[in-house]
Amino acid sequence: MKYMDEALKEAYDGIKNKDGGPFGCVIVKDGKIVGRGHNRVLLKHDPTCHGEMEAIRDTCKNLGTHDLSGCELYTTAEPCPMCLGGILWANIRKVFYGCTVDDTDKIGFRDDEFYKCFEGKDGLYSAQEYDRAECLKLFDDYSKMNAERY
């Protein structure tokens, strides 16, 4: 409960400052909070500044790594698709959330539209392949570099 209390404090700080929505997050490793964040979409004029993304950025900076294996994430609401992607890329495998996607929808946030899009039920955007040959050359050049994969 103490970690969710900290996530709630983050969320309240954010809404009191009018930084964004009621979304706060903390990341914990070995029983210690190693990163925190709250929604700063309005403050930063950046739609990617959700609480989870801010907490992931803070944790990576604090730990000096992009690999957050062994961390747990506590957030006031079920992660949206973008945040879920960030969580998975960061190798966080345990997530605790307070409110559900339906709860988030009820207060005016549109996460559900994104889930419909991924299910092929909505046309929020259009995508098509373009200039694949040049992009494949880029990938080939990268592969030859034996760069570190993450």
PDB file of C-alpha atoms in Angstrom:
ATOM      1  CA  MET A   1       0.000   0.000   0.000  1.00  0.00           C
ATOM      2  CA  LYS A   2       2.840   2.438   0.745  1.00  0.00           C
ATOM      3  CA  TYR A   3       4.003   2.446  -2.886  1.00  0.00           C
ATOM      4  CA  MET A   4       0.525   3.198  -4.223  1.00  0.00           C
ATOM      5  CA  ASP A   5       0.288   5.975  -1.631  1.00  0.00           C
ATOM      6  CA  GLU A   6       3.403   7.491  -3.204  1.00  0.00           C
ATOM      7  CA  ALA A   7       1.896   7.136  -6.694  1.00  0.00           C
ATOM      8  CA  LEU A   8      -1.218   8.909  -5.423  1.00  0.00           C
ATOM      9  CA  LYS A   9       0.916  11.728  -3.975  1.00  0.00           C
ATOM     10  CA  GLU A  10       2.557  12.127  -7.394  1.00  0.00           C
ATOM     11  CA  ALA A  11      -0.854  12.307  -9.066  1.00  0.00           C
ATOM     12  CA  TYR A  12      -2.154  14.857  -6.565  1.00  0.00           C
ATOM     13  CA  ASP A  13       0.981  16.992  -7.016  1.00  0.00           C
ATOM     14  CA  GLY A  14       0.372  16.941 -10.758  1.00  0.00           C
ATOM     15  CA  ILE A  15      -3.286  17.908 -10.657  1.00  0.00           C
ATOM     16  CA  LYS A  16      -2.701  20.602  -8.015  1.00  0.00           C
ATOM     17  CA  ASN A  17      -0.070  22.150 -10.306  1.00  0.00           C
ATOM     18  CA  LYS A  18      -2.290  21.649 -13.384  1.00  0.00           C
ATOM     19  CA  ASP A  19       0.489  19.615 -15.043  1.00  0.00           C
ATOM     20  CA  GLY A  20      -1.964  17.092 -16.518  1.00  0.00           C
ATOM     21  CA  GLY A  21      -4.379  14.329 -15.603  1.00  0.00           C
ATOM     22  CA  PRO A  22      -4.662  12.356 -12.348  1.00  0.00           C
ATOM     23  CA  PHE A  23      -1.959   9.860 -13.180  1.00  0.00           C
ATOM     24  CA  GLY A  24       0.953   9.217 -10.842  1.00  0.00           C
ATOM     25  CA  CYS A  25       3.534   6.466 -10.780  1.00  0.00           C
ATOM     26  CA  VAL A  26       6.467   5.144  -8.790  1.00  0.00           C
ATOM     27  CA  ILE A  27       8.949   2.442  -9.710  1.00  0.00           C
ATOM     28  CA  VAL A  28      10.395   0.198  -7.016  1.00  0.00           C
ATOM     29  CA  LYS A  29      13.472  -2.015  -6.972  1.00  0.00           C
ATOM     30  CA  ASP A  30      14.537  -4.142  -4.021  1.00  0.00           C
ATOM     31  CA  GLY A  31      11.945  -2.459  -1.794  1.00  0.00           C
ATOM     32  CA  LYS A  32      13.128   1.091  -2.578  1.00  0.00           C
ATOM     33  CA  ILE A  33      11.492   3.738  -4.775  1.00  0.00           C
ATOM     34  CA  VAL A  34      13.982   4.378  -7.582  1.00  0.00           C
ATOM     35  CA  GLY A  35      11.876   6.605  -9.810  1.00  0.00           C
ATOM     36  CA  ARG A  36       8.690   8.603  -9.831  1.00  0.00           C
ATOM     37  CA  GLY A  37       6.559  10.649 -12.155  1.00  0.00           C
ATOM     38  CA  HIS A  38       3.164  12.118 -12.812  1.00  0.00           C
ATOM     39  CA  ASN A  39       1.332  13.236 -15.911  1.00  0.00           C
ATOM     40  CA  ARG A  40       2.973  16.365 -17.343  1.00  0.00           C
ATOM     41  CA  VAL A  41       1.255  16.491 -20.741  1.00  0.00           C
ATOM     42  CA  LEU A  42      -0.102  20.013 -20.224  1.00  0.00           C
ATOM     43  CA  LEU A  43       3.020  21.341 -18.519  1.00  0.00           C
ATOM     44  CA  LYS A  44       5.417  20.114 -21.214  1.00  0.00           C
ATOM     45  CA  HIS A  45       3.021  20.295 -24.188  1.00  0.00           C
ATOM     46  CA  ASP A  46       4.064  16.707 -24.921  1.00  0.00           C
ATOM     47  CA  PRO A  47       1.507  13.897 -25.314  1.00  0.00           C
ATOM     48  CA  THR A  48       4.096  11.287 -24.274  1.00  0.00           C
ATOM     49  CA  CYS A  49       4.564  12.697 -20.759  1.00  0.00           C
ATOM     50  CA  HIS A  50       2.231  10.253 -19.040  1.00  0.00           C
ATOM     51  CA  GLY A  51       2.965   9.339 -15.423  1.00  0.00           C
ATOM     52  CA  GLU A  52       4.438   5.951 -16.287  1.00  0.00           C
ATOM     53  CA  MET A  53       6.650   7.357 -19.026  1.00  0.00           C
ATOM     54  CA  GLU A  54       7.902  10.116 -16.725  1.00  0.00           C
ATOM     55  CA  ALA A  55       8.632   7.547 -14.004  1.00  0.00           C
ATOM     56  CA  ILE A  56      10.468   5.285 -16.474  1.00  0.00           C
ATOM     57  CA  ARG A  57      12.597   8.226 -17.641  1.00  0.00           C
ATOM     58  CA  ASP A  58      13.344   9.214 -14.040  1.00  0.00           C
ATOM     59  CA  THR A  59      14.264   5.650 -13.075  1.00  0.00           C
ATOM     60  CA  CYS A  60      16.536   5.161 -16.076  1.00  0.00           C
ATOM     61  CA  LYS A  61      18.329   8.409 -15.224  1.00  0.00           C
ATOM     62  CA  ASN A  62      18.624   7.490 -11.531  1.00  0.00           C
ATOM     63  CA  LEU A  63      19.873   3.937 -12.180  1.00  0.00           C
ATOM     64  CA  GLY A  64      21.979   4.804 -15.236  1.00  0.00           C
ATOM     65  CA  THR A  65      20.422   2.113 -17.403  1.00  0.00           C
ATOM     66  CA  HIS A  66      17.665   1.495 -19.934  1.00  0.00           C
ATOM     67  CA  ASP A  67      17.042  -2.011 -18.541  1.00  0.00           C
ATOM     68  CA  LEU A  68      14.688  -1.919 -15.564  1.00  0.00           C
ATOM     69  CA  SER A  69      14.563  -5.680 -15.045  1.00  0.00           C
ATOM     70  CA  GLY A  70      13.638  -6.512 -11.477  1.00  0.00           C
ATOM     71  CA  CYS A  71      11.620  -3.321 -11.003  1.00  0.00           C
ATOM     72  CA  GLU A  72       7.949  -3.098 -10.104  1.00  0.00           C
ATOM     73  CA  LEU A  73       5.685  -0.274 -11.257  1.00  0.00           C
ATOM     74  CA  TYR A  74       2.827   1.221  -9.226  1.00  0.00           C
ATOM     75  CA  THR A  75       0.434   3.521 -11.061  1.00  0.00           C
ATOM     76  CA  THR A  76      -2.896   5.157 -10.295  1.00  0.00           C
ATOM     77  CA  ALA A  77      -4.499   3.854 -13.497  1.00  0.00           C
ATOM     78  CA  GLU A  78      -4.168   0.906 -15.828  1.00  0.00           C
ATOM     79  CA  PRO A  79      -1.444   1.796 -18.340  1.00  0.00           C
ATOM     80  CA  CYS A  80      -2.510   3.031 -21.760  1.00  0.00           C
ATOM     81  CA  PRO A  81      -1.060   1.285 -24.831  1.00  0.00           C
ATOM     82  CA  MET A  82       1.841   3.760 -25.108  1.00  0.00           C
ATOM     83  CA  CYS A  83       2.804   3.322 -21.473  1.00  0.00           C
ATOM     84  CA  LEU A  84       2.418  -0.430 -21.704  1.00  0.00           C
ATOM     85  CA  GLY A  85       4.863  -0.354 -24.616  1.00  0.00           C
ATOM     86  CA  GLY A  86       7.322   1.676 -22.538  1.00  0.00           C
ATOM     87  CA  ILE A  87       6.926  -0.695 -19.603  1.00  0.00           C
ATOM     88  CA  LEU A  88       7.624  -3.716 -21.798  1.00  0.00           C
ATOM     89  CA  TRP A  89      10.614  -2.061 -23.530  1.00  0.00           C
ATOM     90  CA  ALA A  90      12.027  -1.234 -20.083  1.00  0.00           C
ATOM     91  CA  ASN A  91      11.702  -4.915 -19.058  1.00  0.00           C
ATOM     92  CA  ILE A  92       9.364  -4.172 -16.157  1.00  0.00           C
ATOM     93  CA  ARG A  93       7.370  -7.351 -15.632  1.00  0.00           C
ATOM     94  CA  LYS A  94       5.239  -6.508 -12.591  1.00  0.00           C
ATOM     95  CA  VAL A  95       2.662  -3.697 -12.667  1.00  0.00           C
ATOM     96  CA  PHE A  96       0.159  -2.682  -9.999  1.00  0.00           C
ATOM     97  CA  TYR A  97      -2.614  -0.248 -10.986  1.00  0.00           C
ATOM     98  CA  GLY A  98      -5.517   1.398  -9.197  1.00  0.00           C
ATOM     99  CA  CYS A  99      -8.193   2.468 -11.695  1.00  0.00           C
ATOM    100  CA  THR A 100      -9.172   0.510 -14.802  1.00  0.00           C
ATOM    101  CA  VAL A 101      -9.408   1.607 -18.438  1.00  0.00           C
ATOM    102  CA  ASP A 102     -13.180   1.927 -17.940  1.00  0.00           C
ATOM    103  CA  ASP A 103     -12.622   4.203 -14.938  1.00  0.00           C
ATOM    104  CA  THR A 104     -10.268   6.341 -17.019  1.00  0.00           C
ATOM    105  CA  ASP A 105     -12.857   6.549 -19.806  1.00  0.00           C
ATOM    106  CA  LYS A 106     -15.497   7.737 -17.340  1.00  0.00           C
ATOM    107  CA  ILE A 107     -13.440  10.825 -16.445  1.00  0.00           C
ATOM    108  CA  GLY A 108     -12.911  11.790 -20.081  1.00  0.00           C
ATOM    109  CA  PHE A 109      -9.712  10.096 -21.245  1.00  0.00           C
ATOM    110  CA  ARG A 110      -9.816   8.117 -24.493  1.00  0.00           C
ATOM    111  CA  ASP A 111      -7.620   5.062 -23.911  1.00  0.00           C
ATOM    112  CA  ASP A 112     -10.414   2.849 -25.196  1.00  0.00           C
ATOM    113  CA  GLU A 113     -10.138   4.411 -28.680  1.00  0.00           C
ATOM    114  CA  PHE A 114      -6.540   3.210 -28.895  1.00  0.00           C
ATOM    115  CA  TYR A 115      -7.445  -0.327 -27.850  1.00  0.00           C
ATOM    116  CA  LYS A 116     -10.144  -0.349 -30.566  1.00  0.00           C
ATOM    117  CA  CYS A 117      -7.567   0.860 -33.095  1.00  0.00           C
ATOM    118  CA  PHE A 118      -5.225  -2.017 -32.233  1.00  0.00           C
ATOM    119  CA  GLU A 119      -8.102  -4.434 -32.651  1.00  0.00           C
ATOM    120  CA  GLY A 120      -8.745  -3.023 -36.143  1.00  0.00           C
ATOM    121  CA  LYS A 121     -12.094  -1.534 -35.121  1.00  0.00           C
ATOM    122  CA  ASP A 122     -11.251   2.135 -35.571  1.00  0.00           C
ATOM    123  CA  GLY A 123      -9.465   4.215 -38.173  1.00  0.00           C
ATOM    124  CA  LEU A 124      -7.501   6.650 -36.005  1.00  0.00           C
ATOM    125  CA  TYR A 125      -4.577   6.665 -38.414  1.00  0.00           C
ATOM    126  CA  SER A 126      -3.373   5.398 -41.773  1.00  0.00           C
ATOM    127  CA  ALA A 127      -0.072   3.617 -42.384  1.00  0.00           C
ATOM    128  CA  GLN A 128       1.541   2.223 -45.509  1.00  0.00           C
ATOM    129  CA  GLU A 129       4.954   0.985 -46.535  1.00  0.00           C
ATOM    130  CA  TYR A 130       7.147   3.611 -48.213  1.00  0.00           C
ATOM    131  CA  ASP A 131      10.709   3.469 -49.623  1.00  0.00           C
ATOM    132  CA  ARG A 132      11.367   0.057 -48.093  1.00  0.00           C
ATOM    133  CA  ALA A 133      14.511  -0.625 -50.149  1.00  0.00           C
ATOM    134  CA  GLU A 134      16.405   2.349 -48.703  1.00  0.00           C
ATOM    135  CA  CYS A 135      15.215   1.532 -45.205  1.00  0.00           C
ATOM    136  CA  LEU A 136      16.314  -2.096 -45.609  1.00  0.00           C
ATOM    137  CA  LYS A 137      19.751  -0.808 -46.629  1.00  0.00           C
ATOM    138  CA  LEU A 138      19.851   1.186 -43.394  1.00  0.00           C
ATOM    139  CA  PHE A 139      18.969  -1.955 -41.413  1.00  0.00           C
ATOM    140  CA  ASP A 140      21.622  -3.922 -43.278  1.00  0.00           C
ATOM    141  CA  ASP A 141      24.243  -1.257 -42.549  1.00  0.00           C
ATOM    142  CA  TYR A 142      23.256  -1.327 -38.872  1.00  0.00           C
ATOM    143  CA  SER A 143      23.444  -5.121 -38.747  1.00  0.00           C
ATOM    144  CA  LYS A 144      26.996  -5.025 -40.093  1.00  0.00           C
ATOM    145  CA  MET A 145      28.014  -2.717 -37.237  1.00  0.00           C
ATOM    146  CA  ASN A 146      27.369  -5.402 -34.579  1.00  0.00           C
ATOM    147  CA  ALA A 147      25.883  -2.688 -32.368  1.00  0.00           C
ATOM    148  CA  GLU A 148      24.529  -3.563 -28.930  1.00  0.00           C
ATOM    149  CA  ARG A 149      20.897  -4.705 -29.049  1.00  0.00           C
ATOM    150  CA  TYR A 150      18.453  -3.643 -26.383  1.00  0.00           C
TER     151      TYR A 150
END
